Structure formats: C-alpha cells, structure tokens
Amino acid sequence: MSTRTVLITGAAGGVGSAAVRRLHDLGWEVFAGVRRASDAAALPGGVHPLTVDLVDEETVEAAAGEIAARTGGRLDALVNNAGVVVDGPVELVRLDEWRRQFDVNVLGQVAMTQAVLPMVRAARGRIVNIGAASARMSGPAFGPVAASKAALASVTEALRAELRPLGVRVCVIEPGLLATEIFEKAGTARTAAGWRGDADAQRLYAGVTAKVGEFGARSRPGPVEGVVRAIVRALEARRPSPRYLVGRDARTLAALAKLPGHTRDRIVLRAVGIDAATYGA
Ligand SMILES: NC(=O)c1ccc[n+]([C@@H]2O[C@H](COP(=O)([O-])OP(=O)(O)OC[C@H]3O[C@@H](n4cnc5c(N)ncnc54)[C@H](OP(=O)(O)O)[C@@H]3O)[C@@H](O)[C@H]2O)c1
C-alpha cells in the first residue's frame, strides 16, 4: 500500500505540532503548514514544511502546488487546524478584529480546502476541520470565536453532503478548552487592537471581561492528546463520525445547548458570576 499523505495547517504548536508528530509516527507522509518559515525548524525530520498564511491566498495556492508536485496530484487528507481566538463583548470588539477572526477561522479554511480539494477528490480522501465546542453554545465575551466556529461547523456540514457521493469523508472535531498558547496570543492581540467604544462603554463591560477571565483561570484545560486521538480516528476509522466532541467541558456544553435559551443564559451567567451589578461595577 502506498504511503498516505496529509496536510496539517497551524503546525507551529499546540494541537497542530502534536498531530504532525503522531501522524508522522504512524507512517503518514506529512505536509505541515506553518505561518512563519522559521517555525519549520522545529518539525520532525521527514515532515515537509510549507509556509502558509491562510489570509494570503498566494501562499495557500503555492502550498497546494508544492503538494501536487510531490504527490503527483493526490492528497489523502487535509486537517484544517490553524486558528485564532478573538474574544470580548460583541459591542467592544473592533470590526477589523471580527474580520480577522472570520478571515482566519472560516475563509482561511475554505481557501485551503478549495486549493487542495481536487487532490483530495483524486484520492477519495478525508477533510477534518478543527472547530470548537463553543460552536454549539456561545457565551459572554466569546462572541467572535464562537461565531467563527459555528460558521466552520456549518461549512463542514455543506461540504460533507457535497463530497459524500464522491467518496470524500468530511468531519469536524469540537474540543473544549485546551492547554495551548492560543488564549495568550489572543490576549496580546486584544491589547494591541484595543476596544472600540467610548470610555463609558468600556467601563460598562470591564466587570464582565474580568469575571470571564476569572472563570477561564478557574477552568481546567484538557491536553491536546485528546484532539490528536480524535484526528487519528477521523482519518483512519473505516466510518468516521461527522462530529467528534473532545473533553468533558465540550460534552457539557453540547448538553446545555439542548436547553431552552433563557435556561441556558441563567446557567451560564450564574457559573461565570455575572449579574446586573457586574455592569459598570
Ligand atoms: N486551545 C483551545 O482551548 C481550543 C479549543 C477549541 C478549539 N481549538 C482550536 O484548535 C486549533 C488549534 O489551536 P491550538 O489551541 O493548538 O492553538 P495554537 O497553538 O495557537 O495553534 C494555532 C496554530 O494556527 C496558526 N495560525 C494562526 N493564524 C494563522 C494564519 N493566518 N495562517 C496560518 N496559520 C495560522 C498558529 O500559528 P502562529 O502561532 O504562527 O500564529 C498556530 O500554529 C484551532 O483551530 C483552535 O481554534 C482550540
């Protein structure tokens, strides 16, 4: 049997680099997308680095061209893992930050998928999108990232139906909170971007963002290994599931998502410790 080929984006750390190592160890020929060329040095020997910035179409097309040249135009799997978090109250997050959230987490995944899809079709391969459990249920100061992952889940569903008759399987993995650097990067970007709105609006939400931050600090992020296991299952199982929830918090969110909206709001606000007094406190 010929070696199976996979492209994993966002391979510079967290879930991506762990998935690259595992699939390489399992005998896959791995193409690893990194945003900065300097991050290629940390990849295991034998892995093919590709410099891809998902918001730069030229790099996306160039990466697809490199894969085609090396594989003869067949790719067994694409793992759309790269992503960013933009968080904060809907009223305060600047529109350019909202756009960055959707440019990377939604349109970037679509661009990468479009670029390699002829090769995935040729291989009757698989596409695995890394979503998030927040796609099932959003919450205070989580609007942008949760909305992007809900959009990605919806794109995944369309693609799944479109490609099934062609023998290509598509699924989404929805982890809960993970121990990676993604929220630190989000904090740095948030500080650099600043909030929109005047001082009164910013004061109004200061208590809310503080409570959400405290809730995050109390939470226990899970290891990336759970996601890596789900990626391997999604790629190797004879019948992959359409959706994989990873982590107890993810399963809790999915269960809460089935409750009526008002009930959900009450549960979430109580858990985070937000009430009317939090505003402008
Ligand atoms: N951590 C969590 O709690 C959590 C929960 C649910 C879902 N997820 C999802 O899991 C996936 C992996 O995230 P992670 O937690 O492993 O975080 P991470 O370590 O920050 O990994 C994200 C990767 O995406 C890359 N990336 C960001 N913007 C990019 C762009 N424009 N073009 C190409 N690559 C880009 C990053 O590269 P740079 O570092 O160079 O920017 C990084 O390698 C993401 O889709 C994330 O949304 C994470």
mmCIF file of C-alpha atoms and ligand atoms in Angstrom:
data_model
loop_
_atom_site.group_PDB
_atom_site.id
_atom_site.type_symbol
_atom_site.label_atom_id
_atom_site.label_comp_id
_atom_site.label_asym_id
_atom_site.label_seq_id
_atom_site.Cartn_x
_atom_site.Cartn_y
_atom_site.Cartn_z
ATOM 1 C CA MET A 1 0.000 0.000 0.000
ATOM 2 C CA SER A 2 1.427 3.458 -0.848
ATOM 3 C CA THR A 3 2.154 5.917 1.969
ATOM 4 C CA ARG A 4 -0.839 8.016 2.930
ATOM 5 C CA THR A 5 -0.398 11.792 2.646
ATOM 6 C CA VAL A 6 -1.810 14.506 4.912
ATOM 7 C CA LEU A 7 -1.598 18.290 5.143
ATOM 8 C CA ILE A 8 -1.978 19.790 8.626
ATOM 9 C CA THR A 9 -2.198 23.570 8.939
ATOM 10 C CA GLY A 10 -1.174 25.526 12.028
ATOM 11 C CA ALA A 11 1.649 23.097 12.780
ATOM 12 C CA ALA A 12 3.787 25.513 14.796
ATOM 13 C CA GLY A 13 2.488 24.466 18.209
ATOM 14 C CA GLY A 14 -0.433 23.193 20.270
ATOM 15 C CA VAL A 15 -2.704 20.676 18.562
ATOM 16 C CA GLY A 16 -1.007 21.067 15.172
ATOM 17 C CA SER A 17 2.533 20.098 16.129
ATOM 18 C CA ALA A 18 1.275 17.197 18.288
ATOM 19 C CA ALA A 19 -0.839 15.908 15.378
ATOM 20 C CA VAL A 20 2.113 16.238 12.976
ATOM 21 C CA ARG A 21 4.289 14.125 15.293
ATOM 22 C CA ARG A 22 1.613 11.452 15.828
ATOM 23 C CA LEU A 23 0.718 11.052 12.148
ATOM 24 C CA HIS A 24 4.409 11.029 11.179
ATOM 25 C CA ASP A 25 4.984 8.258 13.773
ATOM 26 C CA LEU A 26 2.016 6.338 12.350
ATOM 27 C CA GLY A 27 3.674 6.309 8.935
ATOM 28 C CA TRP A 28 1.796 9.103 7.194
ATOM 29 C CA GLU A 29 3.720 11.376 4.838
ATOM 30 C CA VAL A 30 3.027 14.722 6.493
ATOM 31 C CA PHE A 31 2.932 18.196 4.963
ATOM 32 C CA ALA A 32 2.970 20.730 7.804
ATOM 33 C CA GLY A 33 1.749 24.285 7.257
ATOM 34 C CA VAL A 34 3.453 26.942 9.376
ATOM 35 C CA ARG A 35 2.725 30.664 9.207
ATOM 36 C CA ARG A 36 6.343 31.674 9.811
ATOM 37 C CA ALA A 37 9.107 29.902 7.852
ATOM 38 C CA SER A 38 11.317 29.943 10.971
ATOM 39 C CA ASP A 39 8.891 27.533 12.718
ATOM 40 C CA ALA A 40 9.716 24.801 10.186
ATOM 41 C CA ALA A 41 12.976 24.078 12.032
ATOM 42 C CA ALA A 42 11.099 22.516 14.972
ATOM 43 C CA LEU A 43 9.278 19.954 12.789
ATOM 44 C CA PRO A 44 10.431 16.321 12.909
ATOM 45 C CA GLY A 45 12.802 15.174 10.150
ATOM 46 C CA GLY A 46 10.978 13.739 7.161
ATOM 47 C CA VAL A 47 7.995 16.097 7.554
ATOM 48 C CA HIS A 48 7.584 18.521 4.633
ATOM 49 C CA PRO A 49 7.245 22.119 5.863
ATOM 50 C CA LEU A 50 5.097 24.534 3.895
ATOM 51 C CA THR A 51 4.910 28.228 4.704
ATOM 52 C CA VAL A 52 1.214 29.095 4.608
ATOM 53 C CA ASP A 53 -0.564 32.156 5.882
ATOM 54 C CA LEU A 54 -4.254 31.372 5.457
ATOM 55 C CA VAL A 55 -5.112 35.010 4.842
ATOM 56 C CA ASP A 56 -2.623 35.195 1.966
ATOM 57 C CA GLU A 57 -4.123 33.324 -0.986
ATOM 58 C CA GLU A 58 -0.818 33.187 -2.856
ATOM 59 C CA THR A 59 0.831 31.170 -0.087
ATOM 60 C CA VAL A 60 -2.195 28.865 0.057
ATOM 61 C CA GLU A 61 -2.035 28.176 -3.698
ATOM 62 C CA ALA A 62 1.752 27.792 -3.594
ATOM 63 C CA ALA A 63 1.445 25.190 -0.814
ATOM 64 C CA ALA A 64 -1.116 23.230 -2.853
ATOM 65 C CA GLY A 65 1.244 23.400 -5.854
ATOM 66 C CA GLU A 66 4.134 22.008 -3.797
ATOM 67 C CA ILE A 67 1.984 19.113 -2.583
ATOM 68 C CA ALA A 68 0.833 18.363 -6.146
ATOM 69 C CA ALA A 69 4.407 18.343 -7.399
ATOM 70 C CA ARG A 70 5.492 15.917 -4.690
ATOM 71 C CA THR A 71 2.486 13.575 -4.686
ATOM 72 C CA GLY A 72 1.506 13.613 -8.341
ATOM 73 C CA GLY A 73 -1.783 15.315 -7.516
ATOM 74 C CA ARG A 74 -3.221 13.117 -4.762
ATOM 75 C CA LEU A 75 -3.721 14.026 -1.107
ATOM 76 C CA ASP A 76 -5.328 11.565 1.290
ATOM 77 C CA ALA A 77 -6.219 14.051 3.988
ATOM 78 C CA LEU A 78 -6.435 17.712 4.933
ATOM 79 C CA VAL A 79 -6.563 18.724 8.605
ATOM 80 C CA ASN A 80 -7.679 22.352 8.830
ATOM 81 C CA ASN A 81 -6.253 23.053 12.266
ATOM 82 C CA ALA A 82 -4.896 26.626 12.139
ATOM 83 C CA GLY A 83 -6.967 29.139 14.061
ATOM 84 C CA VAL A 84 -7.008 32.222 16.239
ATOM 85 C CA VAL A 85 -9.169 33.420 19.105
ATOM 86 C CA VAL A 86 -10.710 36.875 19.102
ATOM 87 C CA ASP A 87 -12.687 37.377 22.303
ATOM 88 C CA GLY A 88 -14.505 40.185 24.064
ATOM 89 C CA PRO A 89 -18.011 41.648 24.269
ATOM 90 C CA VAL A 90 -19.778 41.994 20.921
ATOM 91 C CA GLU A 91 -20.137 45.760 21.457
ATOM 92 C CA LEU A 92 -16.452 46.325 22.170
ATOM 93 C CA VAL A 93 -14.617 44.132 19.660
ATOM 94 C CA ARG A 94 -13.452 46.242 16.741
ATOM 95 C CA LEU A 95 -14.803 45.286 13.314
ATOM 96 C CA ASP A 96 -11.314 44.685 11.940
ATOM 97 C CA GLU A 97 -10.800 42.137 14.715
ATOM 98 C CA TRP A 98 -14.135 40.479 13.868
ATOM 99 C CA ARG A 99 -12.915 40.293 10.248
ATOM 100 C CA ARG A 100 -9.579 38.796 11.285
ATOM 101 C CA GLN A 101 -11.460 36.156 13.257
ATOM 102 C CA PHE A 102 -13.542 35.130 10.262
ATOM 103 C CA ASP A 103 -10.692 35.578 7.752
ATOM 104 C CA VAL A 104 -8.543 33.018 9.551
ATOM 105 C CA ASN A 105 -11.036 30.603 11.124
ATOM 106 C CA VAL A 106 -13.581 30.434 8.314
ATOM 107 C CA LEU A 107 -12.378 31.882 4.999
ATOM 108 C CA GLY A 108 -8.827 30.621 5.560
ATOM 109 C CA GLN A 109 -10.137 27.069 5.989
ATOM 110 C CA VAL A 110 -12.305 27.469 2.890
ATOM 111 C CA ALA A 111 -9.334 28.775 0.871
ATOM 112 C CA MET A 112 -7.104 25.887 1.941
ATOM 113 C CA THR A 113 -9.867 23.378 1.256
ATOM 114 C CA GLN A 114 -10.573 24.777 -2.211
ATOM 115 C CA ALA A 115 -6.881 24.750 -3.085
ATOM 116 C CA VAL A 116 -6.310 21.065 -2.290
ATOM 117 C CA LEU A 117 -9.768 19.623 -2.939
ATOM 118 C CA PRO A 118 -9.015 18.324 -6.468
ATOM 119 C CA MET A 119 -6.179 16.287 -4.922
ATOM 120 C CA VAL A 120 -8.368 15.062 -2.041
ATOM 121 C CA ARG A 121 -11.070 14.064 -4.527
ATOM 122 C CA ALA A 122 -8.497 12.214 -6.630
ATOM 123 C CA ALA A 123 -7.536 10.208 -3.532
ATOM 124 C CA ARG A 124 -11.154 9.815 -2.292
ATOM 125 C CA GLY A 125 -9.631 11.220 0.875
ATOM 126 C CA ARG A 126 -10.777 12.964 4.050
ATOM 127 C CA ILE A 127 -11.110 16.501 5.384
ATOM 128 C CA VAL A 128 -11.012 17.172 9.116
ATOM 129 C CA ASN A 129 -11.855 20.639 10.390
ATOM 130 C CA ILE A 130 -10.859 21.637 13.903
ATOM 131 C CA GLY A 131 -13.850 23.513 15.264
ATOM 132 C CA ALA A 132 -14.686 24.087 18.921
ATOM 133 C CA ALA A 133 -17.433 23.115 21.351
ATOM 134 C CA SER A 134 -18.301 26.822 21.548
ATOM 135 C CA ALA A 135 -19.865 26.314 18.096
ATOM 136 C CA ARG A 136 -22.695 24.552 19.944
ATOM 137 C CA MET A 137 -23.187 27.277 22.522
ATOM 138 C CA SER A 138 -21.674 30.749 22.813
ATOM 139 C CA GLY A 139 -21.401 32.919 25.901
ATOM 140 C CA PRO A 140 -20.324 36.294 27.292
ATOM 141 C CA ALA A 141 -17.108 37.679 25.747
ATOM 142 C CA PHE A 142 -16.918 34.644 23.470
ATOM 143 C CA GLY A 143 -18.956 36.001 20.544
ATOM 144 C CA PRO A 144 -16.338 36.290 17.777
ATOM 145 C CA VAL A 145 -14.571 32.963 18.211
ATOM 146 C CA ALA A 146 -17.771 31.004 18.897
ATOM 147 C CA ALA A 147 -19.446 32.555 15.834
ATOM 148 C CA SER A 148 -16.462 31.625 13.656
ATOM 149 C CA LYS A 149 -16.528 28.017 14.857
ATOM 150 C CA ALA A 150 -20.310 27.823 14.334
ATOM 151 C CA ALA A 151 -19.746 29.057 10.773
ATOM 152 C CA LEU A 152 -16.992 26.488 10.276
ATOM 153 C CA ALA A 153 -19.302 23.728 11.544
ATOM 154 C CA SER A 154 -21.906 24.847 9.023
ATOM 155 C CA VAL A 155 -19.381 24.908 6.162
ATOM 156 C CA THR A 156 -18.277 21.421 7.229
ATOM 157 C CA GLU A 157 -21.848 20.177 7.001
ATOM 158 C CA ALA A 158 -22.334 21.545 3.477
ATOM 159 C CA LEU A 159 -19.028 20.072 2.342
ATOM 160 C CA ARG A 160 -19.820 16.721 3.959
ATOM 161 C CA ALA A 161 -23.009 16.369 1.945
ATOM 162 C CA GLU A 162 -21.419 17.708 -1.249
ATOM 163 C CA LEU A 163 -18.483 15.313 -1.148
ATOM 164 C CA ARG A 164 -20.051 12.157 0.257
ATOM 165 C CA PRO A 165 -21.248 10.900 -3.149
ATOM 166 C CA LEU A 166 -17.668 11.370 -4.396
ATOM 167 C CA GLY A 167 -16.242 9.165 -1.659
ATOM 168 C CA VAL A 168 -14.651 12.008 0.341
ATOM 169 C CA ARG A 169 -15.448 11.987 4.084
ATOM 170 C CA VAL A 170 -15.601 15.315 5.958
ATOM 171 C CA CYS A 171 -15.865 15.873 9.686
ATOM 172 C CA VAL A 172 -15.413 18.438 12.425
ATOM 173 C CA ILE A 173 -13.679 17.951 15.762
ATOM 174 C CA GLU A 174 -15.060 20.106 18.566
ATOM 175 C CA PRO A 175 -12.733 20.354 21.577
ATOM 176 C CA GLY A 176 -13.420 22.115 24.839
ATOM 177 C CA LEU A 177 -10.726 24.207 26.498
ATOM 178 C CA LEU A 178 -7.180 23.001 25.726
ATOM 179 C CA ALA A 179 -3.799 23.681 27.277
ATOM 180 C CA THR A 180 -2.199 25.630 24.400
ATOM 181 C CA GLU A 181 -0.959 29.165 23.897
ATOM 182 C CA ILE A 182 -3.946 30.299 21.842
ATOM 183 C CA PHE A 183 -5.516 32.435 24.607
ATOM 184 C CA GLU A 184 -2.198 34.128 25.434
ATOM 185 C CA LYS A 185 -1.866 35.061 21.761
ATOM 186 C CA ALA A 186 -5.461 36.325 21.865
ATOM 187 C CA GLY A 187 -4.638 38.498 24.890
ATOM 188 C CA THR A 188 -1.612 40.020 23.146
ATOM 189 C CA ALA A 189 -3.675 40.769 20.011
ATOM 190 C CA ARG A 190 -6.510 42.218 22.131
ATOM 191 C CA THR A 191 -4.127 44.580 23.936
ATOM 192 C CA ALA A 192 -2.606 45.678 20.617
ATOM 193 C CA ALA A 193 -6.008 46.221 18.947
ATOM 194 C CA GLY A 194 -7.765 47.868 21.896
ATOM 195 C CA TRP A 195 -11.535 48.076 22.264
ATOM 196 C CA ARG A 196 -13.963 50.137 20.232
ATOM 197 C CA GLY A 197 -16.474 52.373 22.001
ATOM 198 C CA ASP A 198 -16.076 55.300 24.353
ATOM 199 C CA ALA A 199 -14.830 55.201 27.935
ATOM 200 C CA ASP A 200 -18.396 54.712 29.311
ATOM 201 C CA ALA A 201 -18.973 51.640 27.117
ATOM 202 C CA GLN A 202 -15.618 50.205 28.088
ATOM 203 C CA ARG A 203 -16.323 50.814 31.798
ATOM 204 C CA LEU A 204 -19.713 49.125 31.433
ATOM 205 C CA TYR A 205 -18.129 45.822 30.386
ATOM 206 C CA ALA A 206 -14.960 45.904 32.496
ATOM 207 C CA GLY A 207 -16.532 43.730 35.214
ATOM 208 C CA VAL A 208 -17.851 41.267 32.640
ATOM 209 C CA THR A 209 -14.471 40.695 30.983
ATOM 210 C CA ALA A 210 -12.877 40.392 34.428
ATOM 211 C CA LYS A 211 -15.427 37.725 35.501
ATOM 212 C CA VAL A 212 -14.916 35.805 32.250
ATOM 213 C CA GLY A 213 -11.150 35.984 32.795
ATOM 214 C CA GLU A 214 -11.537 34.636 36.355
ATOM 215 C CA PHE A 215 -13.796 31.851 35.073
ATOM 216 C CA GLY A 216 -11.148 30.946 32.469
ATOM 217 C CA ALA A 217 -8.437 30.907 35.137
ATOM 218 C CA ARG A 218 -10.555 28.502 37.271
ATOM 219 C CA SER A 219 -11.143 26.167 34.312
ATOM 220 C CA ARG A 220 -9.016 23.090 33.771
ATOM 221 C CA PRO A 221 -7.852 22.927 30.166
ATOM 222 C CA GLY A 222 -7.537 19.445 28.708
ATOM 223 C CA PRO A 223 -4.459 18.002 26.991
ATOM 224 C CA VAL A 224 -4.078 18.270 23.220
ATOM 225 C CA GLU A 225 -3.686 14.467 23.056
ATOM 226 C CA GLY A 226 -7.474 14.018 23.148
ATOM 227 C CA VAL A 227 -7.780 16.067 19.971
ATOM 228 C CA VAL A 228 -4.891 14.224 18.354
ATOM 229 C CA ARG A 229 -6.630 10.904 19.092
ATOM 230 C CA ALA A 230 -9.825 12.237 17.504
ATOM 231 C CA ILE A 231 -7.857 13.373 14.429
ATOM 232 C CA VAL A 232 -6.355 9.892 14.059
ATOM 233 C CA ARG A 233 -9.806 8.304 14.416
ATOM 234 C CA ALA A 234 -11.284 10.729 11.885
ATOM 235 C CA LEU A 235 -8.526 9.863 9.419
ATOM 236 C CA GLU A 236 -8.195 6.137 9.980
ATOM 237 C CA ALA A 237 -11.602 4.798 11.082
ATOM 238 C CA ARG A 238 -13.447 2.972 8.340
ATOM 239 C CA ARG A 239 -16.548 5.004 9.141
ATOM 240 C CA PRO A 240 -15.530 8.352 10.667
ATOM 241 C CA SER A 241 -18.138 10.262 12.693
ATOM 242 C CA PRO A 242 -19.396 13.559 11.283
ATOM 243 C CA ARG A 243 -18.576 15.289 14.618
ATOM 244 C CA TYR A 244 -16.202 14.459 17.454
ATOM 245 C CA LEU A 245 -16.647 16.235 20.800
ATOM 246 C CA VAL A 246 -13.440 16.202 22.854
ATOM 247 C CA GLY A 247 -13.361 16.820 26.611
ATOM 248 C CA ARG A 248 -15.851 16.751 29.439
ATOM 249 C CA ASP A 249 -16.468 20.514 29.177
ATOM 250 C CA ALA A 250 -17.248 20.061 25.477
ATOM 251 C CA ARG A 251 -19.812 17.371 26.261
ATOM 252 C CA THR A 252 -21.340 19.585 28.973
ATOM 253 C CA LEU A 253 -21.685 22.481 26.520
ATOM 254 C CA ALA A 254 -23.296 20.207 23.949
ATOM 255 C CA ALA A 255 -25.798 19.008 26.568
ATOM 256 C CA LEU A 256 -26.544 22.570 27.754
ATOM 257 C CA ALA A 257 -27.065 23.628 24.134
ATOM 258 C CA LYS A 258 -30.196 21.466 24.061
ATOM 259 C CA LEU A 259 -31.871 23.506 26.831
ATOM 260 C CA PRO A 260 -34.143 26.494 26.144
ATOM 261 C CA GLY A 261 -32.238 29.776 25.633
ATOM 262 C CA HIS A 262 -33.394 31.503 28.849
ATOM 263 C CA THR A 263 -32.418 28.500 30.934
ATOM 264 C CA ARG A 264 -29.021 28.378 29.258
ATOM 265 C CA ASP A 265 -28.432 32.080 29.916
ATOM 266 C CA ARG A 266 -29.273 31.666 33.597
ATOM 267 C CA ILE A 267 -26.928 28.684 33.969
ATOM 268 C CA VAL A 268 -24.046 30.365 32.122
ATOM 269 C CA LEU A 269 -24.348 33.716 33.879
ATOM 270 C CA ARG A 270 -24.521 32.034 37.292
ATOM 271 C CA ALA A 271 -21.490 29.850 36.506
ATOM 272 C CA VAL A 272 -19.419 32.840 35.397
ATOM 273 C CA GLY A 273 -20.725 35.016 38.243
ATOM 274 C CA ILE A 274 -22.276 37.774 36.136
ATOM 275 C CA ASP A 275 -25.410 39.709 37.129
ATOM 276 C CA ALA A 276 -26.697 43.251 36.653
ATOM 277 C CA ALA A 277 -24.330 44.544 39.348
ATOM 278 C CA THR A 278 -21.339 43.351 37.317
ATOM 279 C CA TYR A 279 -22.018 46.049 34.711
ATOM 280 C CA GLY A 280 -20.202 49.251 35.479
ATOM 281 C CA ALA A 281 -19.150 47.796 38.831
HETATM 282 N N1 LIG B 1 -6.874 25.903 22.763
HETATM 283 C C1 LIG B 1 -8.178 25.750 22.928
HETATM 284 O O1 LIG B 1 -8.720 25.915 24.036
HETATM 285 C C2 LIG B 1 -9.024 25.320 21.755
HETATM 286 C C3 LIG B 1 -10.334 24.905 21.995
HETATM 287 C C4 LIG B 1 -11.140 24.527 20.935
HETATM 288 C C5 LIG B 1 -10.634 24.565 19.649
HETATM 289 N N2 LIG B 1 -9.349 24.961 19.425
HETATM 290 C C6 LIG B 1 -8.866 25.009 18.039
HETATM 291 O O2 LIG B 1 -7.754 24.156 17.884
HETATM 292 C C7 LIG B 1 -6.970 24.615 16.780
HETATM 293 C C8 LIG B 1 -5.510 24.648 17.190
HETATM 294 O O3 LIG B 1 -5.346 25.647 18.163
HETATM 295 P P1 LIG B 1 -4.326 25.497 19.390
HETATM 296 O O4 LIG B 1 -5.126 25.531 20.612
HETATM 297 O O5 LIG B 1 -3.392 24.403 19.132
HETATM 298 O O6 LIG B 1 -3.592 26.927 19.331
HETATM 299 P P2 LIG B 1 -2.186 27.366 18.784
HETATM 300 O O7 LIG B 1 -1.103 26.618 19.459
HETATM 301 O O8 LIG B 1 -2.162 28.844 18.818
HETATM 302 O O9 LIG B 1 -2.236 26.848 17.280
HETATM 303 C C9 LIG B 1 -2.865 27.579 16.274
HETATM 304 C C10 LIG B 1 -1.987 27.496 15.040
HETATM 305 O O10 LIG B 1 -2.624 28.211 13.977
HETATM 306 C C11 LIG B 1 -1.636 29.031 13.365
HETATM 307 N N3 LIG B 1 -2.212 30.187 12.690
HETATM 308 C C12 LIG B 1 -2.830 31.256 13.233
HETATM 309 N N4 LIG B 1 -3.164 32.137 12.278
HETATM 310 C C13 LIG B 1 -2.762 31.591 11.100
HETATM 311 C C14 LIG B 1 -2.811 32.018 9.759
HETATM 312 N N5 LIG B 1 -3.327 33.209 9.400
HETATM 313 N N6 LIG B 1 -2.282 31.226 8.807
HETATM 314 C C15 LIG B 1 -1.736 30.031 9.132
HETATM 315 N N7 LIG B 1 -1.633 29.580 10.382
HETATM 316 C C16 LIG B 1 -2.150 30.354 11.355
HETATM 317 C C17 LIG B 1 -0.734 29.441 14.505
HETATM 318 O O11 LIG B 1 0.492 29.945 14.026
HETATM 319 P P3 LIG B 1 1.168 31.217 14.782
HETATM 320 O O12 LIG B 1 1.431 30.788 16.170
HETATM 321 O O13 LIG B 1 2.390 31.468 13.948
HETATM 322 O O14 LIG B 1 0.175 32.329 14.690
HETATM 323 C C18 LIG B 1 -0.612 28.140 15.260
HETATM 324 O O15 LIG B 1 0.378 27.308 14.691
HETATM 325 C C19 LIG B 1 -7.535 25.985 16.394
HETATM 326 O O16 LIG B 1 -8.369 25.869 15.269
HETATM 327 C C20 LIG B 1 -8.357 26.370 17.614
HETATM 328 O O17 LIG B 1 -9.408 27.262 17.324
HETATM 329 C C21 LIG B 1 -8.530 25.330 20.436
#
